[in-house]
Every structure is written in structure tokens, then in C-alpha cells.
CSV table of C-alpha atoms and ligand atoms in Angstrom, one decimal:
chain,number,residue,atom,x,y,z
A,1,MET,CA,-89.2,169.3,-17.4
A,2,PRO,CA,-86.6,166.6,-17.7
A,3,ASN,CA,-85.7,165.4,-21.4
A,4,ILE,CA,-86.9,161.9,-22.4
A,5,LEU,CA,-84.7,159.5,-23.9
A,6,MET,CA,-86.0,157.2,-26.4
A,7,ARG,CA,-84.1,153.8,-26.4
A,8,LEU,CA,-84.7,151.3,-29.1
A,9,PRO,CA,-83.1,148.0,-29.3
A,10,PRO,CA,-80.2,147.8,-31.9
A,11,ALA,CA,-81.8,146.8,-35.4
A,12,LYS,CA,-81.4,143.1,-36.3
A,13,PRO,CA,-78.7,142.7,-39.1
A,14,THR,CA,-80.5,142.2,-42.4
A,15,THR,CA,-79.3,139.1,-44.3
A,16,TYR,CA,-81.0,137.9,-47.4
A,17,PRO,CA,-80.0,135.6,-50.3
A,18,ILE,CA,-79.1,136.5,-53.7
A,19,SER,CA,-79.6,133.6,-56.1
A,20,ILE,CA,-78.2,133.7,-59.7
A,21,GLU,CA,-79.2,130.6,-61.7
A,22,ALA,CA,-81.1,129.7,-64.9
A,23,GLY,CA,-84.7,128.4,-64.6
A,24,LEU,CA,-85.4,130.0,-61.1
A,25,LEU,CA,-88.8,131.4,-62.0
A,26,LYS,CA,-90.0,128.0,-62.8
A,27,LYS,CA,-88.7,126.5,-59.5
A,28,THR,CA,-90.8,128.7,-57.1
A,29,LYS,CA,-90.6,126.1,-54.4
A,30,GLN,CA,-86.9,126.6,-54.1
A,31,TRP,CA,-87.2,130.1,-53.1
A,32,LEU,CA,-90.8,130.5,-51.8
A,33,SER,CA,-91.3,127.4,-49.8
A,34,GLN,CA,-92.9,129.3,-46.9
A,35,ALA,CA,-95.5,130.8,-49.2
A,36,SER,CA,-98.4,130.0,-46.9
A,37,SER,CA,-96.7,132.2,-44.3
A,38,TYR,CA,-98.1,135.1,-46.3
A,39,SER,CA,-101.7,136.3,-46.4
A,40,SER,CA,-101.5,137.1,-50.0
A,41,VAL,CA,-98.8,137.1,-52.8
A,42,VAL,CA,-98.9,140.1,-55.1
A,43,ILE,CA,-96.8,140.2,-58.4
A,44,ILE,CA,-96.0,143.6,-59.5
A,45,THR,CA,-94.7,143.9,-63.1
A,46,ASP,CA,-95.1,145.5,-66.4
A,47,ASN,CA,-97.1,144.9,-69.4
A,48,ASN,CA,-94.1,143.3,-71.4
A,49,VAL,CA,-92.9,141.2,-68.7
A,50,LYS,CA,-96.7,140.1,-67.7
A,51,SER,CA,-97.0,137.9,-70.8
A,52,LEU,CA,-93.5,136.7,-70.7
A,53,TYR,CA,-93.1,135.6,-67.1
A,54,ALA,CA,-95.9,136.9,-64.7
A,55,ASN,CA,-98.8,134.8,-66.1
A,56,SER,CA,-96.9,131.5,-65.7
A,57,LEU,CA,-95.3,132.5,-62.5
A,58,ALA,CA,-98.9,133.4,-61.1
A,59,SER,CA,-100.3,130.1,-62.3
A,60,GLN,CA,-97.4,128.3,-60.5
A,61,LEU,CA,-97.9,130.2,-57.4
A,62,LYS,CA,-101.7,129.3,-57.3
A,63,LYS,CA,-100.7,125.9,-56.5
A,64,GLN,CA,-98.8,127.1,-53.5
A,65,HIS,CA,-101.0,129.8,-52.5
A,66,LYS,CA,-104.9,130.8,-52.5
A,67,LYS,CA,-104.6,134.6,-53.0
A,68,ILE,CA,-102.2,135.7,-55.8
A,69,VAL,CA,-102.8,139.3,-57.1
A,70,VAL,CA,-101.2,140.5,-60.3
A,71,ILE,CA,-100.7,144.1,-60.9
A,72,SER,CA,-99.3,145.3,-64.3
A,73,LEU,CA,-98.0,148.8,-65.4
A,74,PRO,CA,-96.9,150.1,-68.8
A,75,ALA,CA,-93.2,149.3,-69.4
A,76,GLY,CA,-90.8,152.3,-68.9
A,77,GLU,CA,-89.4,154.9,-67.0
A,78,GLN,CA,-92.2,157.1,-66.8
A,79,SER,CA,-94.2,154.3,-64.7
A,80,LYS,CA,-91.8,155.2,-61.7
A,81,SER,CA,-94.1,157.9,-60.6
A,82,ALA,CA,-96.2,158.8,-57.5
A,83,PRO,CA,-99.5,158.5,-59.3
A,84,ASN,CA,-98.5,154.9,-60.1
A,85,LYS,CA,-97.4,154.1,-56.4
A,86,GLN,CA,-100.8,155.5,-55.4
A,87,LYS,CA,-102.6,153.1,-58.0
A,88,ILE,CA,-100.8,150.1,-56.7
A,89,GLU,CA,-101.7,151.1,-53.0
A,90,THR,CA,-105.4,151.3,-54.0
A,91,ILE,CA,-105.4,148.0,-55.6
A,92,LEU,CA,-103.5,146.4,-52.5
A,93,LEU,CA,-106.3,148.1,-50.1
A,94,LYS,CA,-109.2,146.9,-52.4
A,95,ASN,CA,-107.8,143.5,-52.3
A,96,GLN,CA,-107.5,143.6,-48.5
A,97,CYS,CA,-103.8,143.0,-48.6
A,98,ASP,CA,-102.8,143.2,-45.0
A,99,ARG,CA,-99.5,143.5,-43.3
A,100,ALA,CA,-98.6,139.7,-43.9
A,101,THR,CA,-98.7,140.4,-47.7
A,102,LEU,CA,-95.6,139.5,-49.9
A,103,ILE,CA,-94.9,141.7,-52.9
A,104,LEU,CA,-92.8,140.3,-55.7
A,105,ALA,CA,-91.1,142.8,-57.9
A,106,LEU,CA,-91.0,141.1,-61.3
A,107,GLY,CA,-89.2,143.0,-64.0
A,108,GLY,CA,-86.6,145.7,-64.5
A,109,GLY,CA,-85.1,148.4,-62.3
A,110,VAL,CA,-88.5,150.5,-62.9
A,111,ILE,CA,-90.6,147.9,-61.5
A,112,GLY,CA,-88.1,147.0,-58.4
A,113,ASP,CA,-87.8,150.5,-57.4
A,114,LEU,CA,-91.5,151.3,-57.6
A,115,ALA,CA,-92.6,148.1,-56.0
A,116,GLY,CA,-90.0,148.1,-53.5
A,117,PHE,CA,-91.0,151.6,-52.5
A,118,THR,CA,-94.5,150.8,-52.3
A,119,ALA,CA,-93.6,147.7,-49.9
A,120,ALA,CA,-91.4,150.1,-47.8
A,121,THR,CA,-94.5,152.4,-47.0
A,122,TYR,CA,-97.5,150.1,-47.5
A,123,MET,CA,-98.9,149.7,-43.9
A,124,ARG,CA,-95.6,151.1,-42.7
A,125,GLY,CA,-93.7,148.2,-44.5
A,126,ILE,CA,-94.2,144.9,-45.7
A,127,ALA,CA,-92.0,142.0,-47.1
A,128,PHE,CA,-91.1,142.2,-50.8
A,129,MET,CA,-88.7,140.0,-53.1
A,130,GLN,CA,-86.8,141.3,-56.1
A,131,LEU,CA,-87.3,139.1,-59.3
A,132,PRO,CA,-85.2,141.0,-61.7
A,133,THR,CA,-85.7,140.0,-65.3
A,134,THR,CA,-83.3,142.6,-67.0
A,135,LEU,CA,-79.5,142.5,-66.7
A,136,LEU,CA,-79.4,146.0,-65.4
A,137,ALA,CA,-81.6,144.8,-62.5
A,138,MET,CA,-79.8,141.6,-61.8
A,139,VAL,CA,-76.3,143.4,-61.5
A,140,ASP,CA,-77.4,146.5,-59.9
A,141,SER,CA,-80.9,147.8,-59.0
A,142,SER,CA,-82.3,144.8,-57.2
A,143,VAL,CA,-79.4,144.4,-54.8
A,144,GLY,CA,-78.8,146.8,-52.0
A,145,GLY,CA,-82.2,148.2,-51.1
A,146,LYS,CA,-82.5,151.3,-52.9
A,147,THR,CA,-86.1,151.8,-53.8
A,148,GLY,CA,-88.0,154.9,-55.1
A,149,ILE,CA,-89.7,157.1,-57.7
A,150,ASN,CA,-89.0,159.9,-60.0
A,151,THR,CA,-90.5,163.5,-59.8
A,152,SER,CA,-90.4,166.1,-62.7
A,153,LEU,CA,-87.5,167.6,-60.8
A,154,GLY,CA,-85.2,164.6,-61.0
A,155,LYS,CA,-84.7,160.8,-60.8
A,156,ASN,CA,-85.0,158.8,-57.6
A,157,LEU,CA,-85.4,161.9,-55.5
A,158,ILE,CA,-88.2,160.3,-53.4
A,159,GLY,CA,-87.6,157.0,-51.9
A,160,ALA,CA,-86.2,154.7,-49.2
A,161,PHE,CA,-83.5,152.3,-48.2
A,162,TYR,CA,-85.6,149.2,-47.9
A,163,GLN,CA,-84.0,145.7,-48.2
A,164,PRO,CA,-85.9,142.8,-49.9
A,165,LYS,CA,-86.3,139.3,-48.3
A,166,ALA,CA,-84.5,137.7,-51.5
A,167,VAL,CA,-83.1,138.5,-54.8
A,168,ILE,CA,-84.0,135.7,-57.4
A,169,ALA,CA,-82.2,136.3,-60.7
A,170,ASP,CA,-83.2,133.7,-63.2
A,171,ILE,CA,-80.7,134.2,-66.1
A,172,ASP,CA,-83.0,132.6,-68.6
A,173,CYS,CA,-84.9,135.8,-68.5
A,174,LEU,CA,-81.9,137.6,-70.4
A,175,HIS,CA,-82.6,135.9,-73.7
A,176,SER,CA,-85.5,137.7,-74.3
A,177,LEU,CA,-83.9,141.2,-74.0
A,178,SER,CA,-82.9,143.1,-77.1
A,179,GLU,CA,-79.2,143.8,-77.6
A,180,LYS,CA,-79.8,147.4,-76.5
A,181,GLU,CA,-81.5,146.3,-73.4
A,182,PHE,CA,-78.8,143.9,-72.8
A,183,ILE,CA,-75.9,146.6,-73.1
A,184,ASN,CA,-77.8,149.0,-71.0
A,185,GLY,CA,-77.2,146.4,-68.2
A,186,LEU,CA,-73.8,145.5,-69.2
A,187,VAL,CA,-72.7,148.9,-68.6
A,188,GLU,CA,-73.6,148.8,-65.0
A,189,ALA,CA,-71.7,145.5,-64.4
A,190,LEU,CA,-68.7,147.2,-66.3
A,191,LYS,CA,-69.2,150.1,-63.8
A,192,TYR,CA,-68.7,147.8,-60.8
A,193,PHE,CA,-65.6,146.3,-62.2
A,194,LEU,CA,-64.3,149.9,-62.9
A,195,ILE,CA,-64.8,151.2,-59.5
A,196,TYR,CA,-63.6,148.1,-57.6
A,197,ASP,CA,-61.9,145.2,-59.6
A,198,LYS,CA,-59.3,145.6,-62.6
A,199,LYS,CA,-59.1,141.9,-62.8
A,200,GLN,CA,-62.8,141.6,-63.6
A,201,PHE,CA,-62.7,144.8,-65.9
A,202,MET,CA,-59.9,142.9,-67.9
A,203,TRP,CA,-61.8,139.8,-67.9
A,204,ALA,CA,-65.1,141.6,-69.3
A,205,LYS,CA,-62.9,143.6,-71.8
A,206,ASN,CA,-61.3,140.4,-73.1
A,207,ASN,CA,-64.5,138.3,-73.3
A,208,LEU,CA,-66.7,141.1,-74.5
A,209,ALA,CA,-68.1,139.1,-77.5
A,210,LYS,CA,-69.0,136.0,-75.6
A,211,ILE,CA,-70.7,138.1,-72.8
A,212,VAL,CA,-72.7,140.0,-75.4
A,213,SER,CA,-73.6,136.7,-77.2
A,214,ARG,CA,-74.9,135.7,-73.7
A,215,GLU,CA,-73.1,132.5,-73.1
A,216,LYS,CA,-74.4,131.0,-70.0
A,217,SER,CA,-71.2,130.6,-67.9
A,218,PHE,CA,-70.1,134.0,-68.8
A,219,LEU,CA,-73.6,135.6,-67.9
A,220,GLN,CA,-73.2,133.9,-64.5
A,221,LYS,CA,-69.6,135.1,-63.9
A,222,LEU,CA,-70.5,138.7,-64.8
A,223,ILE,CA,-73.6,139.0,-62.5
A,224,TYR,CA,-71.9,137.0,-59.8
A,225,HIS,CA,-69.0,139.3,-59.7
A,226,SER,CA,-71.1,142.7,-59.9
A,227,VAL,CA,-73.3,141.5,-57.3
A,228,LEU,CA,-70.3,140.4,-55.1
A,229,ILE,CA,-68.7,144.0,-55.4
A,230,LYS,CA,-71.9,145.5,-54.6
A,231,SER,CA,-72.6,143.4,-51.6
A,232,ILE,CA,-69.2,144.1,-50.2
A,233,ILE,CA,-69.9,147.9,-50.6
A,234,VAL,CA,-73.5,147.9,-49.2
A,235,GLN,CA,-72.6,146.0,-46.3
A,236,LYS,CA,-70.1,148.8,-45.5
A,237,ASP,CA,-72.4,151.5,-46.1
A,238,GLU,CA,-76.0,150.7,-46.6
A,239,LYS,CA,-77.3,154.2,-46.5
A,240,GLU,CA,-74.8,155.7,-49.0
A,241,ASN,CA,-73.0,158.0,-46.3
A,242,ASN,CA,-69.8,157.7,-48.1
A,243,LEU,CA,-68.4,154.4,-49.5
A,244,ARG,CA,-71.5,153.5,-51.5
A,245,MET,CA,-71.2,156.6,-53.4
A,246,ILE,CA,-68.6,155.0,-55.5
A,247,CYS,CA,-71.6,153.0,-57.1
A,248,ASN,CA,-72.6,156.2,-58.6
A,249,LEU,CA,-69.6,156.5,-60.9
A,250,GLY,CA,-71.0,158.1,-64.1
A,251,HIS,CA,-74.5,158.9,-62.6
A,252,THR,CA,-74.1,162.6,-61.9
A,253,ILE,CA,-73.8,163.3,-65.6
A,254,GLY,CA,-75.7,160.0,-66.5
A,255,HIS,CA,-79.0,161.3,-64.6
A,256,ALA,CA,-78.6,164.8,-65.9
A,257,LEU,CA,-78.5,163.4,-69.6
A,258,GLU,CA,-81.5,161.2,-68.7
A,259,LYS,CA,-83.5,164.2,-67.5
A,260,VAL,CA,-82.4,166.3,-70.5
A,261,SER,CA,-83.4,163.6,-73.0
A,262,HIS,CA,-86.8,163.3,-71.3
A,263,TYR,CA,-85.6,159.7,-70.5
A,264,LYS,CA,-85.2,158.8,-74.3
A,265,VAL,CA,-81.6,157.8,-73.3
A,266,MET,CA,-81.6,154.7,-71.6
A,267,HIS,CA,-80.1,154.5,-68.1
A,268,GLY,CA,-77.1,152.5,-68.9
A,269,TYR,CA,-76.3,154.4,-72.1
A,270,ALA,CA,-76.7,157.6,-70.0
A,271,VAL,CA,-74.3,156.2,-67.4
A,272,ALA,CA,-71.8,155.0,-70.2
A,273,PHE,CA,-71.7,158.7,-71.4
A,274,GLY,CA,-71.5,159.6,-67.8
A,275,ILE,CA,-68.5,157.4,-67.1
A,276,LEU,CA,-66.7,158.7,-70.0
A,277,VAL,CA,-67.3,162.3,-69.0
A,278,GLU,CA,-66.4,161.8,-65.3
A,279,ALA,CA,-63.4,159.6,-66.4
A,280,LYS,CA,-62.3,162.6,-68.5
A,281,ILE,CA,-62.8,165.0,-65.6
A,282,ALA,CA,-60.4,162.7,-63.5
A,283,GLU,CA,-58.0,162.7,-66.2
A,284,LEU,CA,-58.0,166.5,-66.5
A,285,LEU,CA,-57.7,166.8,-63.1
A,286,GLY,CA,-54.6,164.7,-62.9
A,287,PHE,CA,-56.1,161.5,-61.1
A,288,LEU,CA,-56.6,159.0,-64.0
A,289,ASN,CA,-53.8,158.3,-66.7
A,290,ALA,CA,-54.7,158.7,-70.3
A,291,ASP,CA,-54.3,155.0,-71.1
A,292,ASP,CA,-56.9,154.1,-68.4
A,293,PHE,CA,-59.3,156.6,-70.0
A,294,TYR,CA,-58.4,155.2,-73.5
A,295,MET,CA,-59.2,151.6,-72.5
A,296,ILE,CA,-62.6,152.7,-71.1
A,297,GLN,CA,-63.5,154.5,-74.2
A,298,THR,CA,-62.5,151.7,-76.3
A,299,VAL,CA,-64.6,149.2,-74.6
A,300,PHE,CA,-67.8,151.4,-74.6
A,301,ALA,CA,-66.9,152.0,-78.3
A,302,LYS,CA,-66.9,148.2,-79.0
A,303,LEU,CA,-70.5,148.3,-77.5
A,304,GLY,CA,-71.5,150.9,-80.0
A,305,ILE,CA,-71.5,153.7,-77.3
A,306,LEU,CA,-69.8,156.8,-78.6
A,307,GLY,CA,-69.8,160.3,-77.3
A,308,HIS,CA,-70.9,161.9,-80.5
A,309,HIS,CA,-74.4,160.1,-80.4
A,310,TYR,CA,-75.1,162.6,-77.6
A,311,LYS,CA,-74.0,165.8,-79.3
A,312,LYS,CA,-77.6,167.0,-79.8
A,313,TYR,CA,-78.0,167.5,-75.8
A,314,SER,CA,-76.9,171.0,-74.8
A,315,VAL,CA,-73.9,171.0,-72.6
A,316,GLU,CA,-75.5,173.9,-70.6
A,317,LYS,CA,-78.8,172.0,-70.0
A,318,ILE,CA,-76.9,168.9,-68.8
A,319,LEU,CA,-74.8,171.0,-66.3
A,320,SER,CA,-77.8,172.7,-65.1
A,321,ALA,CA,-79.7,169.1,-64.5
A,322,THR,CA,-76.7,168.0,-62.4
A,323,LYS,CA,-77.9,170.8,-59.9
A,324,SER,CA,-80.6,168.4,-58.4
A,325,ASP,CA,-78.3,165.4,-58.0
A,326,LYS,CA,-78.8,163.6,-54.6
A,327,LYS,CA,-75.0,163.7,-54.0
A,328,ASN,CA,-74.9,167.5,-53.9
A,329,ARG,CA,-74.1,169.2,-50.7
A,330,GLY,CA,-74.6,173.0,-50.0
A,331,GLY,CA,-75.8,173.5,-53.6
A,332,LYS,CA,-72.6,171.9,-55.0
A,333,THR,CA,-72.7,169.1,-57.6
A,334,ARG,CA,-70.1,166.1,-56.7
A,335,TYR,CA,-68.6,163.7,-58.8
A,336,VAL,CA,-67.2,160.2,-58.3
A,337,LEU,CA,-63.8,160.2,-59.8
A,338,LEU,CA,-61.6,157.2,-61.0
A,339,GLU,CA,-57.9,157.0,-59.8
A,340,ARG,CA,-57.3,154.2,-61.9
A,341,ILE,CA,-59.3,151.3,-63.3
A,342,GLY,CA,-60.5,149.5,-60.2
A,343,LYS,CA,-60.0,152.4,-57.8
A,344,ILE,CA,-62.1,155.6,-57.0
A,345,ASN,CA,-60.3,158.5,-55.8
A,346,ALA,CA,-60.8,159.3,-52.0
A,347,PHE,CA,-59.9,163.0,-51.2
A,348,ASP,CA,-60.0,163.7,-47.6
A,349,ASN,CA,-61.9,160.4,-47.2
A,350,ALA,CA,-64.8,161.6,-49.5
A,351,PHE,CA,-65.7,159.6,-52.5
A,352,ALA,CA,-67.5,162.3,-54.4
A,353,GLN,CA,-65.8,165.6,-55.1
A,354,VAL,CA,-66.9,169.0,-56.1
A,355,VAL,CA,-65.7,169.9,-59.6
A,356,LEU,CA,-65.7,173.3,-61.2
A,357,ASP,CA,-68.3,173.8,-63.8
A,358,ALA,CA,-65.5,174.8,-66.5
A,359,VAL,CA,-63.8,171.4,-65.9
A,360,VAL,CA,-67.2,169.5,-66.6
A,361,ARG,CA,-67.8,171.6,-69.5
A,362,LYS,CA,-64.5,171.0,-71.1
A,363,ALA,CA,-64.9,167.1,-70.4
A,364,ILE,CA,-68.5,167.0,-71.8
A,365,LYS,CA,-67.2,168.8,-75.1
A,366,TRP,CA,-64.0,166.5,-75.3
A,367,VAL,CA,-66.0,163.2,-75.1
A,368,VAL,CA,-68.7,164.4,-77.6
A,369,ALA,CA,-66.0,165.4,-80.1
A,370,SER,CA,-63.3,162.7,-79.5
A,371,ASN,CA,-65.3,159.5,-79.7
A,372,CYS,CA,-65.7,160.1,-83.2
A,373,LYS,CA,-62.0,159.1,-83.6
A,374,VAL,CA,-62.5,155.9,-81.8
A,375,ALA,CA,-65.4,155.0,-84.2
A,376,SER,CA,-63.5,155.2,-87.3
A,377,GLY,CA,-60.1,154.2,-85.8
B,401,LIG,N1,-77.2,151.9,-57.9
B,401,LIG,C1,-76.2,152.2,-57.2
B,401,LIG,C2,-76.6,151.8,-55.6
B,401,LIG,O1,-77.3,151.0,-55.5
B,401,LIG,O2,-75.9,152.3,-54.8
């Protein structure tokens, strides 16, 4: 029998707008002018965001659209689960949501990832928009199409690359965040500057106080440049075959710490710890110079992030939790390593490297012990 060749037309290039502005949630017509082209609009949110923004968004949209459904889940990482995805799907089916339904993911990274993954699989894929309300979601998770859920074996292990129709970042939402939630997101913005743009890192370092006090122009610049860097990277490597891995700086150790802490350590804080450890690994291996490491350590210390805060977590447990990281190949854990601030090391054209456990162990122990000096110095 001859082989049959399936030929599909090349996929249409995906483009979508990313708007970063104050007051966008109140200007729905600006970004959802064609609401009537959807059979229903479903807002997926969490219980904290619901009272802050979802109810008023729903009543505004009701003026534009007859069928609005609001689905709210408990806030927190534990909600990013298969049972919750199934719950949402059941509600969508019971409300007779068809393929022309639009999902609005209103909230932080947990909601964006969960709602996006639901949109990716519901009736084999329906439209969704990201409406991030946290800094972390604005600078990172809402952009680039990563969607997914956690399992007991690790974070984001089940999911899909599925791009939204638009990202609408209303920076007014950032004023309702606690300082901890704000810093949680700021770490991811700093990560983008560390991997790609030294000039922006120096700008953030020199304006840290103004950024933390949430001055509007500083917020807008911080988000704009993070998203710009991410969009350049994602356009070159959407499915993370190579270059996009650089967005995972700090995440091998960061995800492991989140898992070991049962998600008590927030993502951004875990990533900051991960960046310190992975930068120390890069220094131990002779890629990164000590001055660059010290500059990174000092910026995080100014944000109140110190290695010794994490000394209660077992080094061996963190190491063993890295073994289920998505970047691993052939059972070997891989790390994104800085060459200098603004540039990731690419050995043999690969942006993630295998590192001996002994080196990782040494780096974790060093970071946990030495940050104390920065705190008092
Ligand atoms: N959060 C990293 C990425 O989207 O690739």
C-alpha cells in the first residue's frame, strides 16, 4: 500500500495586540468592539478579583452583549488544577457555550493559565483574551501563549501553547496589589532585563524606589519593556525549542522551591531565589563575573529577598524536585545560565545546560548563607 501524505496549508501567522494603559477595564468598547460576533462572553476569575473588577466588567459587558457568564474560583496556585478545569468545562457546557464563545481570563497568572488551557481544549479550541490584573501576569504569563495546569508531580506539566486574541493590561489594577504581590511580579520583569537588556536592568536598578511606589510612568515603562523583550523572544521561538528557554532563568530552582514549599513561597520570590542560585552556578562555572552577581544580589536584597529566608528548605529536596522540570532531556536537569547581565550563555547553540548536582548544591548553600551579609551590610 502506498503511503498517504497529509498536506495542510501553512498556519496563518498569529498576531494580537497587547495594550498597556490605565483604565482599560472601564473602556470595554475600545478592545471588544466586536462583542456581538461572539455567541457568549465568559469571564473566568478568582474570588478576590471578582469583587474588585469582575462584577463591574460583567455589568459593562451586559450593555454590549446579552449572554455573559461569570465563573469564579478560589484565589491561589492550588486552583490551577485538572478538577477545576473540568468544573469550568461543565459550567460552559451547562450554559450551552458553543464554539463562538469568548473567554476572558481576568486575574493573575493562575487564572490566565487555567482559563487559557480551558479555551485551548474546549470544543477543540475557542477564542480567549488575557485580562491580567497582577504585575506578574502583565509582564510575563499573559503574553506568549503558555497555558496549563499543575499536577502533584510538578508545575505546568500539562498544558498547551495557545495564543490569546488580545492582552489587555489595565495598570490601574496594580494599585490593589499588596507590596508582596507587586514584588512577586517585579522579579519577572527584572528577569527579562537580566536575560536580554542590561540598559533596562540598570534603569530598573536606579529607579527601584519609584517603581515600587508604583508611579504610573515607571509602571508603564517597566511593563512595556518586559513585554517587548518577551514578544521578540516568542516571535523567534513560540514553542520553546531553544531561545525561549532563556525566559526560564531562575525557574529550574524556582519551580523546585515552589514545589518543596507546597506553593507557600510565591512564584516570583521562588524565581528570585532561583535567579540567585543559577547566577551563582554561572559564576562558579566561570561564565558570570562576581560584580554582576553582586549587583543582582543587591537589587533583590533591596526588595527584601534574601537567600537565608529559604534556609529551612532542604537542599536535597530542592535538587530532587528539579528532576521533573520541563527543560530536562534524558533525565538530566538543565539550567539557563547568565554570561553577563543582559546576556544568556549559549553553549553549542543551546540555551539550557546540564550542571553537575555538586555545583548546584554548592550554589544553593552559598546563596542561603551569604545573603545574610548583604542584609546587614
Ligand atoms: N514564562 C516564561 C515563558 O512564557 O516562556
